[in-house]
Short mmCIF file of C-alpha atoms in Angstrom, two decimals:
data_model
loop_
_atom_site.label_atom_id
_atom_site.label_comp_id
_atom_site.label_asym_id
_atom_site.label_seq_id
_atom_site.Cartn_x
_atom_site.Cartn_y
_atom_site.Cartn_z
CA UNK A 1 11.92 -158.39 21.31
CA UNK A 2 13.31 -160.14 18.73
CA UNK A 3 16.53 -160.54 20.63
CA UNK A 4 14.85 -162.35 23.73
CA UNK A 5 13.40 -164.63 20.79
CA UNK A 6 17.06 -165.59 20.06
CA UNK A 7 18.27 -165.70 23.18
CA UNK A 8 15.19 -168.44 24.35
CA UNK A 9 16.53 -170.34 21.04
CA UNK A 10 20.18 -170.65 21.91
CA UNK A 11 19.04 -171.73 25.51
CA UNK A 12 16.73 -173.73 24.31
CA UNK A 13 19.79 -175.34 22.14
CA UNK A 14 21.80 -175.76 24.92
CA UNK A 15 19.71 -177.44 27.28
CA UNK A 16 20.13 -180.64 25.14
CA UNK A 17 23.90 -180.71 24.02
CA UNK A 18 24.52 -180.63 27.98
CA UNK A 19 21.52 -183.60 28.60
CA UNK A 20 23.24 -185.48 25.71
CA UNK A 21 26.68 -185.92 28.10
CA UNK A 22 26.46 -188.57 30.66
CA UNK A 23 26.54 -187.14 34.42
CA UNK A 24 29.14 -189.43 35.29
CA UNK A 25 31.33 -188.41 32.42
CA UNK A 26 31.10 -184.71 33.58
CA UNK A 27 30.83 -183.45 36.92
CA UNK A 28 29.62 -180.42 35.95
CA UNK A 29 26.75 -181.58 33.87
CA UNK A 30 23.86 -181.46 36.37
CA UNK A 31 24.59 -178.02 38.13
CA UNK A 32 24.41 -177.01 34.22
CA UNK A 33 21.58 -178.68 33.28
CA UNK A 34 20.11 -176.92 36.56
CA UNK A 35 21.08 -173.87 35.55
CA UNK A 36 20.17 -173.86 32.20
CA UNK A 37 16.74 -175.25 33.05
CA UNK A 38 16.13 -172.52 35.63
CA UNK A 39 17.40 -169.98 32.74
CA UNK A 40 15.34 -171.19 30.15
CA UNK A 41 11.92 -171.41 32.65
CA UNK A 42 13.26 -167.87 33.74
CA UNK A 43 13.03 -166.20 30.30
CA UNK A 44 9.67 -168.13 29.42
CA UNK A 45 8.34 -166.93 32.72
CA UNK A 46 9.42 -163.45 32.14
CA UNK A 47 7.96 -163.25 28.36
CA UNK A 48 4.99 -164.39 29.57
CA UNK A 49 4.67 -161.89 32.81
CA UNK A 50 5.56 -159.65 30.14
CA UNK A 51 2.62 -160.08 28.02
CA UNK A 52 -0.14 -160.79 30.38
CA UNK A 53 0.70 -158.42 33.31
CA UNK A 54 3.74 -156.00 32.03
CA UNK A 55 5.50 -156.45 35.04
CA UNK A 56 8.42 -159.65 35.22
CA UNK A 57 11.06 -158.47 37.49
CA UNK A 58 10.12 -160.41 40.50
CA UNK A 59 10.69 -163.18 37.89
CA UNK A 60 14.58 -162.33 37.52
CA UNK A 61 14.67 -161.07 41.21
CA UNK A 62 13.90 -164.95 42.69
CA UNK A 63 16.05 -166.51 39.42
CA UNK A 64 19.04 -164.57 40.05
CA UNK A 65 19.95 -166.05 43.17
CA UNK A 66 18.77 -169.38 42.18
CA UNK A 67 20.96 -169.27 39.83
CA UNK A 68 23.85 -167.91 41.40
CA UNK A 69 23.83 -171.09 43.66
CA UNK A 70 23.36 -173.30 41.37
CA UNK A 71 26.35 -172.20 39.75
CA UNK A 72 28.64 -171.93 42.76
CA UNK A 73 27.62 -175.80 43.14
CA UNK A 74 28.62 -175.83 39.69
CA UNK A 75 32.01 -173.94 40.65
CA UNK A 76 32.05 -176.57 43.79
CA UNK A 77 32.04 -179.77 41.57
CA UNK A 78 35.22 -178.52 39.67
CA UNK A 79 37.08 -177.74 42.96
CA UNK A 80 35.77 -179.52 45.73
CA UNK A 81 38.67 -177.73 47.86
CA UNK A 82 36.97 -174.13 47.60
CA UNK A 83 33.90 -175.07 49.53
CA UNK A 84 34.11 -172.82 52.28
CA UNK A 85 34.91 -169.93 50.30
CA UNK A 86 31.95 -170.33 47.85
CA UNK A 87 29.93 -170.74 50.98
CA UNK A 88 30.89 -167.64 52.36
CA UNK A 89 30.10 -166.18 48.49
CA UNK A 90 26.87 -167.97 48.80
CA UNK A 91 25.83 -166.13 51.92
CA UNK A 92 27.23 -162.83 50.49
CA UNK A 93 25.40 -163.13 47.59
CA UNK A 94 21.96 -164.04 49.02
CA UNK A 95 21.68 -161.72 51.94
CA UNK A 96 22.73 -158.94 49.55
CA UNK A 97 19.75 -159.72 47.56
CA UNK A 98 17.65 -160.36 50.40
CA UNK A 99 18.86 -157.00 51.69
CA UNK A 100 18.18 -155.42 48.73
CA UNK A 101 14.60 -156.63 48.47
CA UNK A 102 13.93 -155.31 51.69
CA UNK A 103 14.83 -152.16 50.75
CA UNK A 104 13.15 -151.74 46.89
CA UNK A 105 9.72 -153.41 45.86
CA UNK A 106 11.24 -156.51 44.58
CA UNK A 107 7.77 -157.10 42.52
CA UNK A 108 8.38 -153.66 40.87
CA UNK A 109 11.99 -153.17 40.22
CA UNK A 110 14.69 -155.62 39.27
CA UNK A 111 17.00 -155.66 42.54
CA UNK A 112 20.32 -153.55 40.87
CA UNK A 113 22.46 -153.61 44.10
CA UNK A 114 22.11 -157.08 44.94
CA UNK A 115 22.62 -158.32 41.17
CA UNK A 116 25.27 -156.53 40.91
CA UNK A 117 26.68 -157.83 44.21
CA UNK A 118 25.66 -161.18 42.88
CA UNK A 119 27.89 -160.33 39.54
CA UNK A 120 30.82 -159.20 40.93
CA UNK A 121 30.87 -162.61 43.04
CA UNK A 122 30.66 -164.93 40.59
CA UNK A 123 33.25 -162.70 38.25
CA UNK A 124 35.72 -163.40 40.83
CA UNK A 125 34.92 -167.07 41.31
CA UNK A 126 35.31 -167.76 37.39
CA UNK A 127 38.25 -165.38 37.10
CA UNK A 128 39.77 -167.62 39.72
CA UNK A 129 38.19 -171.25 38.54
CA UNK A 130 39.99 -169.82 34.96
CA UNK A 131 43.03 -168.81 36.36
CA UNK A 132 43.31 -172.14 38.47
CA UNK A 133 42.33 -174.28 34.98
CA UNK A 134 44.69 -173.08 33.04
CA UNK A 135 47.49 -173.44 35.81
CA UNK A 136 46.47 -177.01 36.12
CA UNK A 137 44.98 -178.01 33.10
CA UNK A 138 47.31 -180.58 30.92
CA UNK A 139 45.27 -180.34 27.51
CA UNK A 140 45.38 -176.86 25.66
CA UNK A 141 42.54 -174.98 26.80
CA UNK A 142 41.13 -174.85 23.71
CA UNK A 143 40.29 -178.26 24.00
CA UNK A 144 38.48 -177.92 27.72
CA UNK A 145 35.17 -177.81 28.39
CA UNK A 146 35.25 -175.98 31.22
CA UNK A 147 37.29 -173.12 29.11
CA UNK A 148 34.01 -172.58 27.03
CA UNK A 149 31.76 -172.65 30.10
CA UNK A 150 33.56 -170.51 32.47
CA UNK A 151 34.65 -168.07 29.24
CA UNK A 152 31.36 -167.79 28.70
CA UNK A 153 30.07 -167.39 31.98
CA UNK A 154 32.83 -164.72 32.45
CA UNK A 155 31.03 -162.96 29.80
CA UNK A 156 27.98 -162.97 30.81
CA UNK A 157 28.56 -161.87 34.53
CA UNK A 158 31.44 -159.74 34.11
CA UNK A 159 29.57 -157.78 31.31
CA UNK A 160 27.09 -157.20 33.58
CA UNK A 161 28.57 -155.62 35.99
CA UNK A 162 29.56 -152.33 34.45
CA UNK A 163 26.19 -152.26 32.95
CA UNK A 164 24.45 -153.13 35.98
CA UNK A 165 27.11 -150.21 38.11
CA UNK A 166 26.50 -147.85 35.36
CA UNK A 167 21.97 -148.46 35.06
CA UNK A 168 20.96 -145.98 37.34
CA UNK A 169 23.39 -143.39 36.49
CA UNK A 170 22.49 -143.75 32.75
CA UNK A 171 18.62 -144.11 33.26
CA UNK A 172 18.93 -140.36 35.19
CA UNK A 173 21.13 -139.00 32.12
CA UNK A 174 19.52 -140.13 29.25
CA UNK A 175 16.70 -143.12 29.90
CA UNK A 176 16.05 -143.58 26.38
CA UNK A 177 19.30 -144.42 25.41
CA UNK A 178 19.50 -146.56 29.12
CA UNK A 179 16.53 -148.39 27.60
CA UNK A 180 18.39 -149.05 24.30
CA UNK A 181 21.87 -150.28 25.78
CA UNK A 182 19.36 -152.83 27.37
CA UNK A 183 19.60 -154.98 24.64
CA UNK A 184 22.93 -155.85 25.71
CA UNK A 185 21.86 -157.79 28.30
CA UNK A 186 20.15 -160.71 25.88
CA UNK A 187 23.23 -160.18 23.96
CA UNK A 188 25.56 -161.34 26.62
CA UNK A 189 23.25 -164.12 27.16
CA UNK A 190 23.18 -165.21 23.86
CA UNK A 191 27.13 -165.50 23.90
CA UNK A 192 26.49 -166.94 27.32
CA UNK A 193 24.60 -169.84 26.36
CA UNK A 194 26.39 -170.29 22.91
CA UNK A 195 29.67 -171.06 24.82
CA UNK A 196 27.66 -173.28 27.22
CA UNK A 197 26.70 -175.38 24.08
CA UNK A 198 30.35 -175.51 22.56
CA UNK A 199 31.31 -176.88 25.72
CA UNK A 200 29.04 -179.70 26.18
CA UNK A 201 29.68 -180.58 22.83
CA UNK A 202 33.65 -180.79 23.33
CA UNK A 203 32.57 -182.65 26.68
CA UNK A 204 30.48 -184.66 24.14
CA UNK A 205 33.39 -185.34 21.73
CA UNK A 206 36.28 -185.78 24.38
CA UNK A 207 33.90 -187.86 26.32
CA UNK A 208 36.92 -188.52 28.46
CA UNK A 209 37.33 -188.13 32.37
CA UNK A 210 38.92 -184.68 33.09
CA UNK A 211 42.60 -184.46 33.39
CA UNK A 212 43.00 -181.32 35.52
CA UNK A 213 43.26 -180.36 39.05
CA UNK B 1 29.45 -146.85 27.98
CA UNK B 2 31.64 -147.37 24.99
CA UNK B 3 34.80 -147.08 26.87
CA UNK B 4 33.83 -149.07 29.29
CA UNK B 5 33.10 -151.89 27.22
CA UNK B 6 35.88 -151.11 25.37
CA UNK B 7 37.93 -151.41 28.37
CA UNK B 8 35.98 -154.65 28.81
CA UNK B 9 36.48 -156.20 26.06
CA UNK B 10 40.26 -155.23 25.97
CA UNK B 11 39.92 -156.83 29.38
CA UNK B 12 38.84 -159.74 28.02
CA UNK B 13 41.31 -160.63 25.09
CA UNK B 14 44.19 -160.03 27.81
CA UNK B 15 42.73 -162.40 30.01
CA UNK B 16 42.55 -165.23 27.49
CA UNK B 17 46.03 -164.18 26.30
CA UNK B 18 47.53 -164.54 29.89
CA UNK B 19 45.22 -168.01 30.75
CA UNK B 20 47.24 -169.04 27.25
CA UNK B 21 50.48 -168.60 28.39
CA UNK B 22 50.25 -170.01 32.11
CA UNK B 23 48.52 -173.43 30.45
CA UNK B 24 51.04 -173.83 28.01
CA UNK B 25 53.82 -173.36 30.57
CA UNK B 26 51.89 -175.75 32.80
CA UNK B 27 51.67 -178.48 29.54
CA UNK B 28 55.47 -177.92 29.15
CA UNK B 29 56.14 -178.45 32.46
CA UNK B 30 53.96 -181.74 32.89
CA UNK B 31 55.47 -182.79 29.36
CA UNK B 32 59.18 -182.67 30.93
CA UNK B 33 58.03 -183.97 34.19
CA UNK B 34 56.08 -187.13 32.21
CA UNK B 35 59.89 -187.33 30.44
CA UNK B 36 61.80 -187.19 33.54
CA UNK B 37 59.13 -190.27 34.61
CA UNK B 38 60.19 -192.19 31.78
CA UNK B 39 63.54 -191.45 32.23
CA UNK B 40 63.56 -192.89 35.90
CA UNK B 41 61.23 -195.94 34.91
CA UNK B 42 63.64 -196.88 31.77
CA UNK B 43 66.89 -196.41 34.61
CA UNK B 44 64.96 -198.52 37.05
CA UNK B 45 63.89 -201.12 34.15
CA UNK B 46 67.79 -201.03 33.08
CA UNK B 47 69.13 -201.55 36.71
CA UNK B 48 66.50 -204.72 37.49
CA UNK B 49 67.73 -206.15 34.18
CA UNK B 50 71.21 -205.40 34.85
CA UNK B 51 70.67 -207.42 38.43
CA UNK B 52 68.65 -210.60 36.64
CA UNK B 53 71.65 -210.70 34.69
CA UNK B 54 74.06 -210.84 37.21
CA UNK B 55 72.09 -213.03 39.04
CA UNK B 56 71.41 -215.46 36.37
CA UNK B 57 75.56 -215.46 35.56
CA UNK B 58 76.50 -215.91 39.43
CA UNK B 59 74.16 -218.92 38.99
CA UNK B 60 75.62 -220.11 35.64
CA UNK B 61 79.17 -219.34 36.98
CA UNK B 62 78.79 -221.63 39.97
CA UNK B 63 77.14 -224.31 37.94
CA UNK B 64 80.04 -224.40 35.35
CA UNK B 65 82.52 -224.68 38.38
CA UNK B 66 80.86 -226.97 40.59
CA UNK B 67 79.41 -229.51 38.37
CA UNK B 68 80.40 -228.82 35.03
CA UNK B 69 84.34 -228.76 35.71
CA UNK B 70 83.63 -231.82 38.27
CA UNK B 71 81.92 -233.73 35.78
CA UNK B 72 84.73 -233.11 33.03
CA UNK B 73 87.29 -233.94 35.96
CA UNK B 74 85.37 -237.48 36.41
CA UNK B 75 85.62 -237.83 32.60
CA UNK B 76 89.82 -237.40 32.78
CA UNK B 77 90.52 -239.66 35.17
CA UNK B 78 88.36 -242.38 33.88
CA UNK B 79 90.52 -241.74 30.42
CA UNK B 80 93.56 -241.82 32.41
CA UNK B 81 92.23 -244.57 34.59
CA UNK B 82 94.27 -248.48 33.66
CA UNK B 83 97.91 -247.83 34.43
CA UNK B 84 100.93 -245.20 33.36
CA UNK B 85 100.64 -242.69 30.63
CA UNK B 86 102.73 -245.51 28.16
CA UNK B 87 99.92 -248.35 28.03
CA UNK B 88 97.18 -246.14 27.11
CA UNK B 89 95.74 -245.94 23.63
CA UNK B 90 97.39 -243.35 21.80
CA UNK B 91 94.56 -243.07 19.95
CA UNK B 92 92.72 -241.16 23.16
CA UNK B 93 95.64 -238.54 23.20
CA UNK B 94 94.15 -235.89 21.07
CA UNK B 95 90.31 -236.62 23.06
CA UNK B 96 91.97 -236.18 26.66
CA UNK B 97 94.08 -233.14 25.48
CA UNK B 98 90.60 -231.42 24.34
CA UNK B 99 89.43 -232.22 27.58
CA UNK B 100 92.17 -231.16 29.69
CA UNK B 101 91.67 -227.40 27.43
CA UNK B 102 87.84 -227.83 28.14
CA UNK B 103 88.16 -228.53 31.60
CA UNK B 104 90.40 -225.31 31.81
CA UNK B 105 87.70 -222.69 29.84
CA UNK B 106 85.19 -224.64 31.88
CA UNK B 107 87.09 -223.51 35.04
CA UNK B 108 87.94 -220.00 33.63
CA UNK B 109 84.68 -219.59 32.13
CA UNK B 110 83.38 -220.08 35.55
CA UNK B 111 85.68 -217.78 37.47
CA UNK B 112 84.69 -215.19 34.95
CA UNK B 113 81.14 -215.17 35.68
CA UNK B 114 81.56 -215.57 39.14
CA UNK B 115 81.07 -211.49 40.40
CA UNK B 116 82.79 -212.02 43.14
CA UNK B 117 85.74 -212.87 41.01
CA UNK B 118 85.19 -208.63 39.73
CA UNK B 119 85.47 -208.10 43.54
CA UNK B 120 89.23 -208.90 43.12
CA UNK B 121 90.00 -208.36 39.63
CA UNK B 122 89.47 -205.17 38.17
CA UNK B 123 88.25 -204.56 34.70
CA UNK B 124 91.81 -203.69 32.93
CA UNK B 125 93.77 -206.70 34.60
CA UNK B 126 90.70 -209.11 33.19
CA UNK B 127 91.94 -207.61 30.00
CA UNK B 128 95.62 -207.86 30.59
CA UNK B 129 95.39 -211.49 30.89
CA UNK B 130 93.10 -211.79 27.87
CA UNK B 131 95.45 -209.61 25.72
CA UNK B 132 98.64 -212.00 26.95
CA UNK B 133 96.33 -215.07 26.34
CA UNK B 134 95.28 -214.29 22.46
CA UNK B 135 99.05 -212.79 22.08
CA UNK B 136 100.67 -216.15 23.11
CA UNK B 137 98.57 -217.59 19.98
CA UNK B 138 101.20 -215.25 17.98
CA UNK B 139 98.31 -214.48 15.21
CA UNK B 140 96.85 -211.37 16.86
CA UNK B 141 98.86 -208.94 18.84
CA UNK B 142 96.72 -207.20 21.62
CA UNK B 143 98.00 -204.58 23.34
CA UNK B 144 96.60 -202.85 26.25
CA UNK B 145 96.86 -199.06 27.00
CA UNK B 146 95.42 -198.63 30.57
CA UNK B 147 94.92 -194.46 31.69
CA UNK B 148 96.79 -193.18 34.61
CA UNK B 149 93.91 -193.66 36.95
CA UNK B 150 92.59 -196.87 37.21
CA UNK B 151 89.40 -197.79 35.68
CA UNK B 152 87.10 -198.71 38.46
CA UNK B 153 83.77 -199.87 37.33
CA UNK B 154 81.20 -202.14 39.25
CA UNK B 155 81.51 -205.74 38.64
CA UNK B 156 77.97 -206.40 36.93
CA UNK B 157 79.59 -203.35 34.61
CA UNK B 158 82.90 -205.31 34.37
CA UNK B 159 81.79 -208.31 33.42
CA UNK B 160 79.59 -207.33 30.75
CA UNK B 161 82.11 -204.79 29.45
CA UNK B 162 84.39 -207.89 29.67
CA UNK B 163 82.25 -209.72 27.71
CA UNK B 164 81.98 -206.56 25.07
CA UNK B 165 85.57 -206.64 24.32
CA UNK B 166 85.46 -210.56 24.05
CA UNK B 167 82.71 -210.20 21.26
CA UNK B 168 85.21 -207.40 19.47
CA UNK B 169 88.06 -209.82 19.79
CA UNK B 170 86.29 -212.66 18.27
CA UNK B 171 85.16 -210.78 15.38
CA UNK B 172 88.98 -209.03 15.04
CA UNK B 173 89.54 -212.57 14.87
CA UNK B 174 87.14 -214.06 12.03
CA UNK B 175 86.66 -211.12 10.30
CA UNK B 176 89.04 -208.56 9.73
CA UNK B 177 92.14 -210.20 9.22
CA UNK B 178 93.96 -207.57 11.53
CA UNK B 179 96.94 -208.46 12.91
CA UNK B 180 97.45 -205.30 15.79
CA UNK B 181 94.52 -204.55 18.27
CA UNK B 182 95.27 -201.73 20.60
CA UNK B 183 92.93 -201.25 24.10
CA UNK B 184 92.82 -197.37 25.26
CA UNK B 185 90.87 -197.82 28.73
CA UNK B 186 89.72 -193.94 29.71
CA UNK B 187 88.51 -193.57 33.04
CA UNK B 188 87.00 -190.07 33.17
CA UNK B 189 84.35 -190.74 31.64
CA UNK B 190 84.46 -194.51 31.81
CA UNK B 191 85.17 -195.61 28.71
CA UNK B 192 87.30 -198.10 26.50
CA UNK B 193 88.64 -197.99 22.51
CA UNK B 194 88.82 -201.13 20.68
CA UNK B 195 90.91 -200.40 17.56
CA UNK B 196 92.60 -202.87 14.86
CA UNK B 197 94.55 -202.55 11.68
CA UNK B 198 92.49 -205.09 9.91
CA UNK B 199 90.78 -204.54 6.56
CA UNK B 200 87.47 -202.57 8.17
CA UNK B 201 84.78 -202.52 6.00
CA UNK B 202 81.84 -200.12 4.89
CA UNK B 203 79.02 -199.60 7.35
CA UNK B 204 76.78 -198.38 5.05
CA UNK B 205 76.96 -201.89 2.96
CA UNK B 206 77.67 -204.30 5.84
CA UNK B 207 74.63 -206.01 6.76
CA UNK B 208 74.85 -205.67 10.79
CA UNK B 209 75.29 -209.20 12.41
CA UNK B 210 73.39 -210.05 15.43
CA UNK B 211 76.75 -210.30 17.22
CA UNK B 212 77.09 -206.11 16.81
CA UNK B 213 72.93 -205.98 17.67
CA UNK B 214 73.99 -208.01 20.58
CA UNK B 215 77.25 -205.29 21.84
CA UNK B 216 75.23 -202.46 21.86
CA UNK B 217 72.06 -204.24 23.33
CA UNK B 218 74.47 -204.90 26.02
CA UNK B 219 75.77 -201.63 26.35
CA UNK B 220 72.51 -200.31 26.37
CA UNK B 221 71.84 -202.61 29.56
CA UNK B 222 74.76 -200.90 31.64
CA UNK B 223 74.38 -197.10 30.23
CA UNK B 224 77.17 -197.46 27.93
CA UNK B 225 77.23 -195.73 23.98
CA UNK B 226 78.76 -198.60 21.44
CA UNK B 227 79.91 -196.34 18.35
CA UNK B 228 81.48 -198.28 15.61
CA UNK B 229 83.48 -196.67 13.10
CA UNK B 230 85.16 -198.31 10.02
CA UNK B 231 85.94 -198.30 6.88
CA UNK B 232 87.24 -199.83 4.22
CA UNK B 233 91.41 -200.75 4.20
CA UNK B 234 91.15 -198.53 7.12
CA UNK B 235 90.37 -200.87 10.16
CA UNK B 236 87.89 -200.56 12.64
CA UNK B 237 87.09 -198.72 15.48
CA UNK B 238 85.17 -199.46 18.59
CA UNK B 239 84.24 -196.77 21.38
CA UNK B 240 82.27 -197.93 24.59
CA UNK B 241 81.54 -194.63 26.71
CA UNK B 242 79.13 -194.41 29.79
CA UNK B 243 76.42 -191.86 29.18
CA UNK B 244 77.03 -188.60 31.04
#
């Protein structure tokens, strides 16, 4: 519990170091802001469901692909050129969950197959959006935004993956240790949304057009 | 679950590690390619410099020969004008011989300029004549040591190396009390030595003149090196090499 408490915090947190950067400095500042909004409305959502009616995973179920678009348009501001494939993603992604929710009681279970679908997607998008900064970026990546954001994005999704693989198989091994290892799921959020704020506030800083691609 | 996020994390650090590398190859390579930029901008600044120049001293060249030298012609025959040499003032000797000598730099002054005069003369026989000219004066004995090949330089180069060696000459002259000035012209690379047996003097104490600011300023325009080397009782040295 506690751990969702600091996870809302450092969301909270980040939703104004990316407000504070002007949209027209920063491409990427509104799909964020979008993203982080829907993440922080998400959580609160979910912590409420959680109280009042035990049940939030048709909460994460409609976020997750929310989400997932928002951040391919995110993925589409910083290369314009990639538009068809992270429309074909897009598709991918949705109809997986949409698949998936035909085929599980998307008000009772969190959809694994199509998150993890969904995951595995956007791993490959930021492993390539990293790969393609770093070839074309001319300040150290230390120093780029976008390093932070897709770093920590990285995280986030490509951490989830093997968790989200490995769920079902754990949960019929040894569910009360499943149920523990859960907590790694704020975790990776936490680190998510803590790298979201270090980049907005280099974005802040820089406050300088970006230089690459 | 702890190898695999082990493995993940082991994942992770190489990631980063390899991102580091390709971005600081890219920087390096946009770092030489910004260099190579400035390179080709300070050529290209050099070469519309090096053509004003020329321009401007095709433009002074003419000037001096077409109206200059016909102006001081005017002069000398209004001085001369009134009858045979024997019933002018003697008095107006020594101003009509100064004439008749500017009216000749005038003319010279203007053929050197001219580039199309460096379209017939090459670098080394502009020399020749200048080494016979300050010889004939029988203080400074100039001699010049051509290479087997002929050097064969541009004429906006020519001219301006001309100059160069002009600007040495003069300062042999006033300055170092040298009485021997040898010309080595190399041709591969293009280059000339300038050296005298005067009394050279020691760089590191010599305040430098503007004339020296103004050699290698010059040499700079036309992608030339201007090394001076002296010292003291020794003489001085002058090397002029095109930049490889």
């Amino acid at each position: 519990m506690s751990f969702s408490y600091i996870m809302l915090v450092v969301m909270v947190a980040a939703w104004p170091a990316c407000w504070r950067v002007p949209a027209s400095a920063w491409p990427l500042r509104n799909p964020l802001l979008a993203s982080i909004s829907v993440g922080i409305a998400t959580e609160v959502t979910a912590l409420i469901g959680m109280y009042h009616f035990r049940a939030n995973s048709i909460v994460y179920n409609c976020a997750a692909p929310l989400e997932f678009l928002l951040l391919l348009w995110l993925i589409r501001r910083f290369r314009p050129r990639w538009g068809r494939g992270l429309g074909v993603a897009a598709v991918v992604g949705c109809l997986a969950m949409l698949v998936d929710g035909n085929l599980q009681d998307p008000m009772a279970f969190v959809l694994v197959e199509g998150v993890l679908v969904i995951s595995t997607l956007m791993t490959i998008v930021l492993l390539a959006a990293l790969w393609s900064l770093a070839r074309r970026s001319d300040t150290p990546l230390m120093r780029t935004p976008e390093f932070w954001l897709f770093m920590g994005l990285l995280l986030y999704f490509g951490g989830m993956v093997p968790y989200i693989g490995m769920i079902r198989f754990l949960f019929q091994q040894n569910a009360a240790v499943a149920e523990k290892l859960f907590m790694v799921m704020p975790v990776l959020c936490i680190v998510r949304y803590a790298l979201v704020t270090i980049a907005c506030v280099i974005q802040s800083w820089g406050m300088h057009p970006p230089r690459h691609g | 679950m702890v190898v695999v996020g082990t493995a993940f994390v082991l994942g992770l650090i190489i990631l980063v590690g390899l991102l580091m590398v390709v971005n600081t190859s890219r920087r390096q390579r946009h770092r030489a390619e910004i260099a190579e930029v400035r390179l080709e901008h300070a050529h290209e600044k050099m070469a519309a410099e090096r053509e004003a120049v020329q321009q401007t001293l095709h433009e002074v060249g003419n000037e001096l020969h077409d109206n200059v030298s016909q102006l001081l012609m005017v002069i000398h025959i209004g001085l001369n004008w009134g009858g045979d040499v024997h019933t002018q003032d003697p008095r107006l000797d020594p101003a009509r011989e100064a004439l008749a000598e500017c009216i000749n730099e005038v003319r010279s002054l203007g053929h050197t300029l001219n580039m199309d005069m460096w379209k017939a003369n090459t670098l080394q026989e502009a020399l020749l004549r200048l080494a016979d000219r300050l010889s004939r004066t029988g203080k400074l004995g100039v001699m010049v040591v051509p290479d087997e090949v002929p050097l064969q330089l541009p004429g906006d180069v020519s001219i301006i190396l001309f100059r160069v060696c002009q600007e040495v000459l003069t300062n042999v002259i006033k300055h170092s009390t040298a009485d021997a000035v040898t010309i080595t012209l190399k041709m591969a690379p293009p280059g000339i030595l300038i050296a005298d047996n005067g009394r050279g003097f020691d760089p590191a104490t010599t305040v430098t003149h503007a004339g020296i600011r103004n050699i290698e300023r010059r040499c700079n325009l036309i992608g030339f090196d201007a090394v001076c080397t002296a010292s003291p009782g020794q003489g001085c040295t002058w090397r002029f090499q095109q930049r490889t």
